[in-house]
Amino acid sequence: MPTSVSRPRLIVLGSAAGGGFPQWNCRCPVCALAWDRDPRVRSRTQTSIAVSADGERWALVNCAPEILSQIRSVPALHPRGSRRQSPVASVLLTNADIDHVAGLLSLREAQPFSLLATPGVHQVLRASSAFDVLAEGVVERRLVELGASFDLVEGVRATIFPVPGKIALYLEAREEADTGTLVTDRQGEQTIGVELRLGEARVLFIPGCAAITDALRARLDGADAVLFDGTLWRDDEMALAGVGTKTGRRMGHMSMSGAEGSMAALAGLDIGRRIYVHINNTNPVLIDGSSERVAANRAGWEIAEDGMEILL
Ligand code: MLT
Ligand code: MN
Ligand code: ZN
């Protein structure tokens, strides 16, 4: 028997929604606990995962603003050998949100890797010349079409598919000016889900989702693990916390609880592990022992934490 068997790995690098937890300018009831160092909460960086078939070559799905500290805290992602190189071979983007793309600006040190996204998301990055630090000839920009299956890194097969969602926050004003409206549950290239085949396991990563369609339910059924949009506990949570007026619906995120929430929508499906990621700092499931945490756990859901490894 070999002493160490390489096996596929999935590590949650960050588990919070846009803003992280605690958010730099927020003392909502949940952030206040974190600032006051209450042991019932732990801080979280913005959502991204790392996957590998062999533990040697890794792919990231999304690249959070905290990518440098995320890499520092996960030994598998440290540079090896000598001089300049990285085990990170590729980055796939699920949308163009700041919390998912801003970390790319920190991966600019002349390190080759592949950057994969839909044509629509690549177009958004092209429009921001700051991303040109990922120089042509160093970082390969690969366009992947909806429905496509491809090797994200050796031994990890990815399939991408549209999920209901909206364009990034910073594109909203222009879209509203141009079209007079903002669609928050459009299915297209701006928001995708990712199905990963890691060894025998089938894992779904869907950090943003406005609604669960019949097609999505069918895709989630039978999965070994689902990492799903856990932005809000309830749709009016931001207003309730006194930190804004936007609803989850307006932000393109379905809530966890309620008749139209994700817990209800996915109940009854055959899913190995249900794990919430992209958790907003207002969400009371972040508090150990809260009634919301207990209810989510009772419904079979885990609440992701940074550094959590999902054993496959
Ligand atoms: C979202 O997921 O809705 C965005 O991350 C919001 C934001 O950019 O702050
Ligand atoms: Mn987000
Ligand atoms: Zn907060």
PDB file of N, CA and C and ligand atoms in Angstrom, residues 17-19 97-99 166 169 251 253 278, ligand 1:
ATOM      1  N   ALA A  17     -20.216  36.589   1.828  1.00  0.00           N
ATOM      2  CA  ALA A  17     -20.698  37.331   0.653  1.00  0.00           C
ATOM      3  C   ALA A  17     -19.893  38.619   0.510  1.00  0.00           C
ATOM      4  N   GLY A  18     -20.242  39.406  -0.500  1.00  0.00           N
ATOM      5  CA  GLY A  18     -19.588  40.690  -0.752  1.00  0.00           C
ATOM      6  C   GLY A  18     -19.506  41.516   0.530  1.00  0.00           C
ATOM      7  N   GLY A  19     -18.309  42.035   0.823  1.00  0.00           N
ATOM      8  CA  GLY A  19     -18.109  42.788   2.060  1.00  0.00           C
ATOM      9  C   GLY A  19     -17.361  42.002   3.107  1.00  0.00           C
ATOM     10  N   ASP A  97     -18.805  39.887 -10.224  1.00  0.00           N
ATOM     11  CA  ASP A  97     -18.927  40.662  -8.983  1.00  0.00           C
ATOM     12  C   ASP A  97     -17.548  40.954  -8.390  1.00  0.00           C
ATOM     13  N   ILE A  98     -17.436  42.100  -7.734  1.00  0.00           N
ATOM     14  CA  ILE A  98     -16.175  42.496  -7.100  1.00  0.00           C
ATOM     15  C   ILE A  98     -15.662  41.396  -6.171  1.00  0.00           C
ATOM     16  N   ASP A  99     -16.566  40.795  -5.388  1.00  0.00           N
ATOM     17  CA  ASP A  99     -16.107  39.775  -4.437  1.00  0.00           C
ATOM     18  C   ASP A  99     -15.558  38.531  -5.133  1.00  0.00           C
ATOM     19  N   LYS A 166     -28.270  38.339 -11.721  1.00  0.00           N
ATOM     20  CA  LYS A 166     -28.187  39.650 -12.371  1.00  0.00           C
ATOM     21  C   LYS A 166     -26.732  40.001 -12.676  1.00  0.00           C
ATOM     22  N   LEU A 169     -23.091  44.564  -9.542  1.00  0.00           N
ATOM     23  CA  LEU A 169     -23.600  45.812  -8.961  1.00  0.00           C
ATOM     24  C   LEU A 169     -23.104  47.053  -9.711  1.00  0.00           C
ATOM     25  N   MET A 251     -31.107  41.954  -5.000  1.00  0.00           N
ATOM     26  CA  MET A 251     -29.672  41.671  -5.179  1.00  0.00           C
ATOM     27  C   MET A 251     -29.416  40.397  -5.988  1.00  0.00           C
ATOM     28  N   HIS A 253     -30.390  37.338  -5.064  1.00  0.00           N
ATOM     29  CA  HIS A 253     -30.107  36.207  -4.165  1.00  0.00           C
ATOM     30  C   HIS A 253     -31.399  35.718  -3.522  1.00  0.00           C
ATOM     31  N   HIS A 278     -21.039  31.998   0.575  1.00  0.00           N
ATOM     32  CA  HIS A 278     -21.443  33.366   0.198  1.00  0.00           C
ATOM     33  C   HIS A 278     -22.485  33.894   1.206  1.00  0.00           C
TER      34      HIS A 278
HETATM   35  C1  MLT B   1     -23.604  40.148  -4.605  1.00  0.00           C
HETATM   36  O1  MLT B   1     -23.298  38.966  -4.482  1.00  0.00           O
HETATM   37  O2  MLT B   1     -24.786  40.500  -4.652  1.00  0.00           O
HETATM   38  C2  MLT B   1     -22.509  41.141  -4.753  1.00  0.00           C
HETATM   39  O3  MLT B   1     -21.321  40.612  -4.266  1.00  0.00           O
HETATM   40  C3  MLT B   1     -22.862  42.423  -4.133  1.00  0.00           C
HETATM   41  C4  MLT B   1     -21.684  43.345  -4.073  1.00  0.00           C
HETATM   42  O4  MLT B   1     -20.924  43.463  -5.045  1.00  0.00           O
HETATM   43  O5  MLT B   1     -21.504  43.974  -3.018  1.00  0.00           O
END
